[in-house]
mmCIF file with all atom_site columns, C-alpha atoms in Angstrom:
data_model
loop_
_atom_site.group_PDB
_atom_site.id
_atom_site.type_symbol
_atom_site.label_atom_id
_atom_site.label_alt_id
_atom_site.label_comp_id
_atom_site.label_asym_id
_atom_site.label_entity_id
_atom_site.label_seq_id
_atom_site.pdbx_PDB_ins_code
_atom_site.Cartn_x
_atom_site.Cartn_y
_atom_site.Cartn_z
_atom_site.occupancy
_atom_site.B_iso_or_equiv
_atom_site.pdbx_formal_charge
_atom_site.auth_seq_id
_atom_site.auth_comp_id
_atom_site.auth_asym_id
_atom_site.auth_atom_id
_atom_site.pdbx_PDB_model_num
ATOM 1   C CA . UNK A 1 1   ? 64.874 64.411 171.213 1.00 63.00 ? 1   UNK A CA 1
ATOM 2   C CA . UNK A 1 2   ? 63.560 65.442 167.737 1.00 65.00 ? 2   UNK A CA 1
ATOM 3   C CA . UNK A 1 3   ? 66.308 68.022 167.370 1.00 71.00 ? 3   UNK A CA 1
ATOM 4   C CA . UNK A 1 4   ? 69.036 65.869 168.767 1.00 73.00 ? 4   UNK A CA 1
ATOM 5   C CA . UNK A 1 5   ? 68.333 62.842 166.743 1.00 74.00 ? 5   UNK A CA 1
ATOM 6   C CA . UNK A 1 6   ? 67.417 64.773 163.619 1.00 77.00 ? 6   UNK A CA 1
ATOM 7   C CA . UNK A 1 7   ? 63.873 63.426 163.248 1.00 80.00 ? 7   UNK A CA 1
ATOM 8   C CA . UNK A 1 8   ? 61.563 64.830 160.597 1.00 82.00 ? 8   UNK A CA 1
ATOM 9   C CA . UNK A 1 9   ? 58.204 66.248 161.641 1.00 83.00 ? 9   UNK A CA 1
ATOM 10  C CA . UNK A 1 10  ? 56.449 63.287 160.084 1.00 84.00 ? 10  UNK A CA 1
ATOM 11  C CA . UNK A 1 11  ? 58.586 60.726 162.192 1.00 86.00 ? 11  UNK A CA 1
ATOM 12  C CA . UNK A 1 12  ? 58.035 62.779 165.293 1.00 86.00 ? 12  UNK A CA 1
ATOM 13  C CA . UNK A 1 13  ? 54.200 62.721 164.663 1.00 89.00 ? 13  UNK A CA 1
ATOM 14  C CA . UNK A 1 14  ? 54.257 59.034 164.185 1.00 90.00 ? 14  UNK A CA 1
ATOM 15  C CA . UNK A 1 15  ? 56.017 58.425 167.446 1.00 89.00 ? 15  UNK A CA 1
ATOM 16  C CA . UNK A 1 16  ? 53.636 60.740 169.179 1.00 89.00 ? 16  UNK A CA 1
ATOM 17  C CA . UNK A 1 17  ? 50.615 58.959 167.747 1.00 91.00 ? 17  UNK A CA 1
ATOM 18  C CA . UNK A 1 18  ? 52.067 55.553 168.958 1.00 93.00 ? 18  UNK A CA 1
ATOM 19  C CA . UNK A 1 19  ? 52.796 57.088 172.349 1.00 92.00 ? 19  UNK A CA 1
ATOM 20  C CA . UNK A 1 20  ? 49.373 58.493 172.453 1.00 93.00 ? 20  UNK A CA 1
ATOM 21  C CA . UNK A 1 21  ? 47.713 55.164 171.579 1.00 93.00 ? 21  UNK A CA 1
ATOM 22  C CA . UNK A 1 22  ? 49.806 53.462 174.348 1.00 95.00 ? 22  UNK A CA 1
ATOM 23  C CA . UNK A 1 23  ? 48.559 56.102 176.832 1.00 94.00 ? 23  UNK A CA 1
ATOM 24  C CA . UNK A 1 24  ? 44.933 55.512 175.848 1.00 94.00 ? 24  UNK A CA 1
ATOM 25  C CA . UNK A 1 25  ? 45.478 51.666 176.304 1.00 94.00 ? 25  UNK A CA 1
ATOM 26  C CA . UNK A 1 26  ? 46.965 52.210 179.795 1.00 94.00 ? 26  UNK A CA 1
ATOM 27  C CA . UNK A 1 27  ? 43.947 54.157 180.742 1.00 94.00 ? 27  UNK A CA 1
ATOM 28  C CA . UNK A 1 28  ? 41.455 51.577 179.236 1.00 95.00 ? 28  UNK A CA 1
ATOM 29  C CA . UNK A 1 29  ? 43.392 48.773 181.060 1.00 95.00 ? 29  UNK A CA 1
ATOM 30  C CA . UNK A 1 30  ? 43.273 50.809 184.300 1.00 94.00 ? 30  UNK A CA 1
ATOM 31  C CA . UNK A 1 31  ? 46.997 50.979 184.487 1.00 94.00 ? 31  UNK A CA 1
ATOM 32  C CA . UNK A 1 32  ? 47.026 54.725 184.574 1.00 94.00 ? 32  UNK A CA 1
ATOM 33  C CA . UNK A 1 33  ? 44.495 57.276 185.774 1.00 94.00 ? 33  UNK A CA 1
ATOM 34  C CA . UNK A 1 34  ? 44.970 59.533 182.660 1.00 93.00 ? 34  UNK A CA 1
ATOM 35  C CA . UNK A 1 35  ? 46.869 59.730 179.387 1.00 93.00 ? 35  UNK A CA 1
ATOM 36  C CA . UNK A 1 36  ? 49.834 62.144 179.869 1.00 89.00 ? 36  UNK A CA 1
ATOM 37  C CA . UNK A 1 37  ? 50.077 63.004 176.230 1.00 88.00 ? 37  UNK A CA 1
ATOM 38  C CA . UNK A 1 38  ? 46.368 63.382 175.463 1.00 88.00 ? 38  UNK A CA 1
ATOM 39  C CA . UNK A 1 39  ? 45.813 66.396 173.352 1.00 85.00 ? 39  UNK A CA 1
ATOM 40  C CA . UNK A 1 40  ? 49.412 66.874 172.240 1.00 84.00 ? 40  UNK A CA 1
ATOM 41  C CA . UNK A 1 41  ? 49.953 69.012 169.316 1.00 86.00 ? 41  UNK A CA 1
ATOM 42  C CA . UNK A 1 42  ? 51.140 67.385 166.053 1.00 86.00 ? 42  UNK A CA 1
ATOM 43  C CA . UNK A 1 43  ? 53.605 69.296 163.805 1.00 83.00 ? 43  UNK A CA 1
ATOM 44  C CA . UNK A 1 44  ? 52.469 70.351 160.391 1.00 84.00 ? 44  UNK A CA 1
ATOM 45  C CA . UNK A 1 45  ? 53.656 68.016 157.671 1.00 79.00 ? 45  UNK A CA 1
ATOM 46  C CA . UNK A 1 46  ? 54.048 68.685 153.955 1.00 72.00 ? 46  UNK A CA 1
ATOM 47  C CA . UNK A 1 47  ? 51.096 67.131 152.004 1.00 69.00 ? 47  UNK A CA 1
ATOM 48  C CA . UNK A 1 48  ? 53.493 65.127 149.920 1.00 66.00 ? 48  UNK A CA 1
ATOM 49  C CA . UNK A 1 49  ? 57.159 64.276 149.850 1.00 66.00 ? 49  UNK A CA 1
ATOM 50  C CA . UNK A 1 50  ? 59.143 66.613 147.891 1.00 71.00 ? 50  UNK A CA 1
ATOM 51  C CA . UNK A 1 51  ? 60.764 64.983 144.912 1.00 74.00 ? 51  UNK A CA 1
ATOM 52  C CA . UNK A 1 52  ? 63.011 66.434 142.221 1.00 81.00 ? 52  UNK A CA 1
ATOM 53  C CA . UNK A 1 53  ? 65.071 65.303 139.361 1.00 85.00 ? 53  UNK A CA 1
ATOM 54  C CA . UNK A 1 54  ? 68.877 65.035 139.672 1.00 90.00 ? 54  UNK A CA 1
ATOM 55  C CA . UNK A 1 55  ? 70.817 67.801 138.034 1.00 93.00 ? 55  UNK A CA 1
ATOM 56  C CA . UNK A 1 56  ? 73.366 66.495 135.491 1.00 94.00 ? 56  UNK A CA 1
ATOM 57  C CA . UNK A 1 57  ? 76.212 67.183 137.677 1.00 96.00 ? 57  UNK A CA 1
ATOM 58  C CA . UNK A 1 58  ? 74.615 65.218 140.622 1.00 96.00 ? 58  UNK A CA 1
ATOM 59  C CA . UNK A 1 59  ? 73.927 62.290 138.285 1.00 96.00 ? 59  UNK A CA 1
ATOM 60  C CA . UNK A 1 60  ? 77.525 62.325 137.250 1.00 96.00 ? 60  UNK A CA 1
ATOM 61  C CA . UNK A 1 61  ? 78.795 62.395 140.774 1.00 96.00 ? 61  UNK A CA 1
ATOM 62  C CA . UNK A 1 62  ? 76.364 59.519 141.796 1.00 96.00 ? 62  UNK A CA 1
ATOM 63  C CA . UNK A 1 63  ? 77.490 57.275 138.941 1.00 96.00 ? 63  UNK A CA 1
ATOM 64  C CA . UNK A 1 64  ? 81.176 58.063 139.662 1.00 96.00 ? 64  UNK A CA 1
ATOM 65  C CA . UNK A 1 65  ? 80.710 57.247 143.323 1.00 96.00 ? 65  UNK A CA 1
ATOM 66  C CA . UNK A 1 66  ? 79.065 53.934 142.575 1.00 96.00 ? 66  UNK A CA 1
ATOM 67  C CA . UNK A 1 67  ? 81.669 52.951 140.084 1.00 96.00 ? 67  UNK A CA 1
ATOM 68  C CA . UNK A 1 68  ? 84.429 53.226 142.638 1.00 95.00 ? 68  UNK A CA 1
ATOM 69  C CA . UNK A 1 69  ? 82.352 52.112 145.542 1.00 95.00 ? 69  UNK A CA 1
ATOM 70  C CA . UNK A 1 70  ? 82.557 48.700 147.441 1.00 94.00 ? 70  UNK A CA 1
ATOM 71  C CA . UNK A 1 71  ? 80.437 45.696 146.806 1.00 94.00 ? 71  UNK A CA 1
ATOM 72  C CA . UNK A 1 72  ? 77.207 45.842 148.585 1.00 92.00 ? 72  UNK A CA 1
ATOM 73  C CA . UNK A 1 73  ? 75.829 42.638 150.050 1.00 91.00 ? 73  UNK A CA 1
ATOM 74  C CA . UNK A 1 74  ? 72.169 41.878 151.068 1.00 91.00 ? 74  UNK A CA 1
ATOM 75  C CA . UNK A 1 75  ? 71.927 39.205 153.739 1.00 90.00 ? 75  UNK A CA 1
ATOM 76  C CA . UNK A 1 76  ? 69.221 37.313 155.509 1.00 91.00 ? 76  UNK A CA 1
ATOM 77  C CA . UNK A 1 77  ? 68.789 37.934 159.273 1.00 91.00 ? 77  UNK A CA 1
ATOM 78  C CA . UNK A 1 78  ? 70.640 34.825 160.009 1.00 89.00 ? 78  UNK A CA 1
ATOM 79  C CA . UNK A 1 79  ? 73.474 35.907 157.693 1.00 89.00 ? 79  UNK A CA 1
ATOM 80  C CA . UNK A 1 80  ? 73.757 39.268 159.376 1.00 88.00 ? 80  UNK A CA 1
ATOM 81  C CA . UNK A 1 81  ? 74.095 37.686 162.696 1.00 90.00 ? 81  UNK A CA 1
ATOM 82  C CA . UNK A 1 82  ? 76.789 35.272 161.368 1.00 88.00 ? 82  UNK A CA 1
ATOM 83  C CA . UNK A 1 83  ? 78.624 38.218 160.055 1.00 88.00 ? 83  UNK A CA 1
ATOM 84  C CA . UNK A 1 84  ? 78.301 40.328 163.211 1.00 89.00 ? 84  UNK A CA 1
ATOM 85  C CA . UNK A 1 85  ? 79.337 37.370 165.595 1.00 91.00 ? 85  UNK A CA 1
ATOM 86  C CA . UNK A 1 86  ? 82.002 35.545 163.510 1.00 91.00 ? 86  UNK A CA 1
ATOM 87  C CA . UNK A 1 87  ? 82.987 38.032 160.773 1.00 89.00 ? 87  UNK A CA 1
ATOM 88  C CA . UNK A 1 88  ? 82.240 35.407 158.004 1.00 88.00 ? 88  UNK A CA 1
ATOM 89  C CA . UNK A 1 89  ? 79.510 35.003 155.492 1.00 87.00 ? 89  UNK A CA 1
ATOM 90  C CA . UNK A 1 90  ? 77.370 31.953 155.187 1.00 86.00 ? 90  UNK A CA 1
ATOM 91  C CA . UNK A 1 91  ? 77.015 31.482 151.364 1.00 85.00 ? 91  UNK A CA 1
ATOM 92  C CA . UNK A 1 92  ? 73.387 30.309 151.547 1.00 89.00 ? 92  UNK A CA 1
ATOM 93  C CA . UNK A 1 93  ? 72.496 33.434 153.703 1.00 90.00 ? 93  UNK A CA 1
ATOM 94  C CA . UNK A 1 94  ? 73.641 35.941 151.164 1.00 89.00 ? 94  UNK A CA 1
ATOM 95  C CA . UNK A 1 95  ? 70.575 37.256 149.003 1.00 89.00 ? 95  UNK A CA 1
ATOM 96  C CA . UNK A 1 96  ? 72.390 39.437 146.620 1.00 89.00 ? 96  UNK A CA 1
ATOM 97  C CA . UNK A 1 97  ? 75.668 41.102 145.954 1.00 92.00 ? 97  UNK A CA 1
ATOM 98  C CA . UNK A 1 98  ? 76.221 44.024 143.584 1.00 94.00 ? 98  UNK A CA 1
ATOM 99  C CA . UNK A 1 99  ? 79.627 45.441 142.744 1.00 95.00 ? 99  UNK A CA 1
ATOM 100 C CA . UNK A 1 100 ? 80.206 49.293 142.334 1.00 96.00 ? 100 UNK A CA 1
ATOM 101 C CA . UNK A 1 101 ? 80.545 48.897 138.570 1.00 96.00 ? 101 UNK A CA 1
ATOM 102 C CA . UNK A 1 102 ? 77.215 47.078 138.331 1.00 96.00 ? 102 UNK A CA 1
ATOM 103 C CA . UNK A 1 103 ? 75.500 49.758 140.489 1.00 96.00 ? 103 UNK A CA 1
ATOM 104 C CA . UNK A 1 104 ? 77.045 52.416 138.180 1.00 97.00 ? 104 UNK A CA 1
ATOM 105 C CA . UNK A 1 105 ? 75.665 50.833 134.965 1.00 97.00 ? 105 UNK A CA 1
ATOM 106 C CA . UNK A 1 106 ? 72.272 50.245 136.691 1.00 96.00 ? 106 UNK A CA 1
ATOM 107 C CA . UNK A 1 107 ? 72.128 53.833 137.803 1.00 96.00 ? 107 UNK A CA 1
ATOM 108 C CA . UNK A 1 108 ? 73.009 55.123 134.319 1.00 96.00 ? 108 UNK A CA 1
ATOM 109 C CA . UNK A 1 109 ? 70.157 53.122 132.604 1.00 96.00 ? 109 UNK A CA 1
ATOM 110 C CA . UNK A 1 110 ? 67.819 54.098 135.500 1.00 95.00 ? 110 UNK A CA 1
ATOM 111 C CA . UNK A 1 111 ? 68.576 57.859 135.091 1.00 95.00 ? 111 UNK A CA 1
ATOM 112 C CA . UNK A 1 112 ? 68.558 57.730 131.283 1.00 94.00 ? 112 UNK A CA 1
ATOM 113 C CA . UNK A 1 113 ? 65.371 55.922 130.812 1.00 93.00 ? 113 UNK A CA 1
ATOM 114 C CA . UNK A 1 114 ? 63.362 57.082 133.918 1.00 91.00 ? 114 UNK A CA 1
ATOM 115 C CA . UNK A 1 115 ? 62.236 53.565 134.498 1.00 89.00 ? 115 UNK A CA 1
ATOM 116 C CA . UNK A 1 116 ? 61.046 52.478 137.951 1.00 87.00 ? 116 UNK A CA 1
ATOM 117 C CA . UNK A 1 117 ? 62.545 49.772 139.960 1.00 88.00 ? 117 UNK A CA 1
ATOM 118 C CA . UNK A 1 118 ? 60.094 47.100 138.959 1.00 86.00 ? 118 UNK A CA 1
ATOM 119 C CA . UNK A 1 119 ? 60.484 47.864 135.225 1.00 87.00 ? 119 UNK A CA 1
ATOM 120 C CA . UNK A 1 120 ? 64.319 47.746 135.667 1.00 91.00 ? 120 UNK A CA 1
ATOM 121 C CA . UNK A 1 121 ? 64.128 44.387 137.492 1.00 90.00 ? 121 UNK A CA 1
ATOM 122 C CA . UNK A 1 122 ? 62.150 42.863 134.541 1.00 89.00 ? 122 UNK A CA 1
ATOM 123 C CA . UNK A 1 123 ? 64.590 43.899 131.930 1.00 92.00 ? 123 UNK A CA 1
ATOM 124 C CA . UNK A 1 124 ? 66.770 41.259 130.209 1.00 93.00 ? 124 UNK A CA 1
ATOM 125 C CA . UNK A 1 125 ? 69.592 41.586 127.800 1.00 95.00 ? 125 UNK A CA 1
ATOM 126 C CA . UNK A 1 126 ? 67.239 40.856 124.905 1.00 94.00 ? 126 UNK A CA 1
ATOM 127 C CA . UNK A 1 127 ? 65.317 43.987 125.649 1.00 94.00 ? 127 UNK A CA 1
ATOM 128 C CA . UNK A 1 128 ? 68.282 46.155 124.666 1.00 96.00 ? 128 UNK A CA 1
ATOM 129 C CA . UNK A 1 129 ? 68.834 47.026 121.050 1.00 95.00 ? 129 UNK A CA 1
ATOM 130 C CA . UNK A 1 130 ? 72.381 48.238 120.913 1.00 94.00 ? 130 UNK A CA 1
ATOM 131 C CA . UNK A 1 131 ? 72.794 48.678 117.132 1.00 91.00 ? 131 UNK A CA 1
ATOM 132 C CA . UNK A 1 132 ? 72.922 51.908 115.071 1.00 92.00 ? 132 UNK A CA 1
ATOM 133 C CA . UNK A 1 133 ? 69.824 53.228 116.949 1.00 95.00 ? 133 UNK A CA 1
ATOM 134 C CA . UNK A 1 134 ? 70.219 52.113 120.503 1.00 97.00 ? 134 UNK A CA 1
ATOM 135 C CA . UNK A 1 135 ? 66.975 51.478 122.384 1.00 96.00 ? 135 UNK A CA 1
ATOM 136 C CA . UNK A 1 136 ? 65.646 49.645 125.244 1.00 95.00 ? 136 UNK A CA 1
ATOM 137 C CA . UNK A 1 137 ? 62.238 47.880 124.876 1.00 93.00 ? 137 UNK A CA 1
ATOM 138 C CA . UNK A 1 138 ? 60.206 47.636 128.009 1.00 90.00 ? 138 UNK A CA 1
ATOM 139 C CA . UNK A 1 139 ? 57.539 44.986 127.599 1.00 87.00 ? 139 UNK A CA 1
ATOM 140 C CA . UNK A 1 140 ? 53.954 45.406 128.660 1.00 84.00 ? 140 UNK A CA 1
ATOM 141 C CA . UNK A 1 141 ? 53.118 43.709 131.998 1.00 79.00 ? 141 UNK A CA 1
ATOM 142 C CA . UNK A 1 142 ? 49.817 43.288 133.600 1.00 64.00 ? 142 UNK A CA 1
ATOM 143 C CA . UNK A 1 143 ? 49.510 45.407 136.686 1.00 63.00 ? 143 UNK A CA 1
ATOM 144 C CA . UNK A 1 144 ? 51.843 48.040 135.669 1.00 67.00 ? 144 UNK A CA 1
ATOM 145 C CA . UNK A 1 145 ? 51.058 51.768 135.516 1.00 72.00 ? 145 UNK A CA 1
ATOM 146 C CA . UNK A 1 146 ? 51.361 51.812 131.831 1.00 74.00 ? 146 UNK A CA 1
ATOM 147 C CA . UNK A 1 147 ? 50.477 48.362 130.334 1.00 79.00 ? 147 UNK A CA 1
ATOM 148 C CA . UNK A 1 148 ? 51.938 49.262 126.812 1.00 85.00 ? 148 UNK A CA 1
ATOM 149 C CA . UNK A 1 149 ? 55.266 48.152 125.370 1.00 88.00 ? 149 UNK A CA 1
ATOM 150 C CA . UNK A 1 150 ? 57.682 51.121 125.473 1.00 89.00 ? 150 UNK A CA 1
ATOM 151 C CA . UNK A 1 151 ? 60.679 51.781 123.317 1.00 92.00 ? 151 UNK A CA 1
ATOM 152 C CA . UNK A 1 152 ? 62.954 54.188 124.906 1.00 94.00 ? 152 UNK A CA 1
ATOM 153 C CA . UNK A 1 153 ? 66.003 55.538 123.136 1.00 96.00 ? 153 UNK A CA 1
ATOM 154 C CA . UNK A 1 154 ? 69.511 55.246 124.632 1.00 96.00 ? 154 UNK A CA 1
ATOM 155 C CA . UNK A 1 155 ? 72.564 57.527 124.234 1.00 96.00 ? 155 UNK A CA 1
ATOM 156 C CA . UNK A 1 156 ? 75.403 56.117 122.097 1.00 96.00 ? 156 UNK A CA 1
ATOM 157 C CA . UNK A 1 157 ? 77.729 56.261 125.140 1.00 96.00 ? 157 UNK A CA 1
ATOM 158 C CA . UNK A 1 158 ? 75.339 54.210 127.230 1.00 95.00 ? 158 UNK A CA 1
ATOM 159 C CA . UNK A 1 159 ? 74.859 51.784 124.522 1.00 96.00 ? 159 UNK A CA 1
ATOM 160 C CA . UNK A 1 160 ? 78.677 51.184 124.219 1.00 96.00 ? 160 UNK A CA 1
ATOM 161 C CA . UNK A 1 161 ? 78.995 50.725 127.956 1.00 96.00 ? 161 UNK A CA 1
ATOM 162 C CA . UNK A 1 162 ? 76.094 48.200 127.893 1.00 96.00 ? 162 UNK A CA 1
ATOM 163 C CA . UNK A 1 163 ? 77.602 46.380 124.883 1.00 95.00 ? 163 UNK A CA 1
ATOM 164 C CA . UNK A 1 164 ? 80.761 46.016 126.926 1.00 95.00 ? 164 UNK A CA 1
ATOM 165 C CA . UNK A 1 165 ? 78.845 45.017 130.104 1.00 94.00 ? 165 UNK A CA 1
ATOM 166 C CA . UNK A 1 166 ? 76.842 42.404 128.182 1.00 94.00 ? 166 UNK A CA 1
ATOM 167 C CA . UNK A 1 167 ? 79.817 40.860 126.424 1.00 92.00 ? 167 UNK A CA 1
ATOM 168 C CA . UNK A 1 168 ? 80.388 38.570 129.454 1.00 78.00 ? 168 UNK A CA 1
#
């Protein structure tokens, strides 16, 4: 099953642990005489998830793909069911929508600044200084990893894109 479905070792181990717990429960409840998976061997997992930076060409391809990509829509469960059954949206059940161009701008700022999702979510237009020396100011927030105000320089090209983006 692991090979056919392309499961990672970590996922396989989590399924195995759940199945083992179920087998133990069956024995405890006297619904089975023994646990058939007792003593199963876990696969070795890496200590931590491997992360790496995007190479410049990968970043360019990501931004280009987003730019010409379709609008993504986040719906509530009820909104998803409505779309699946009737093929229509209930406006009150759409949580968010983001166009390809919006995603491309977001990815560009995220890649260039290295900011995490939460910091990006808190940014406002006023946090961007797009003059002769473009920067983004990340306000200090309680509970963040670095509770200091950061001033991060931006490339001129990114500042020009943001100026046009914010003009509306």
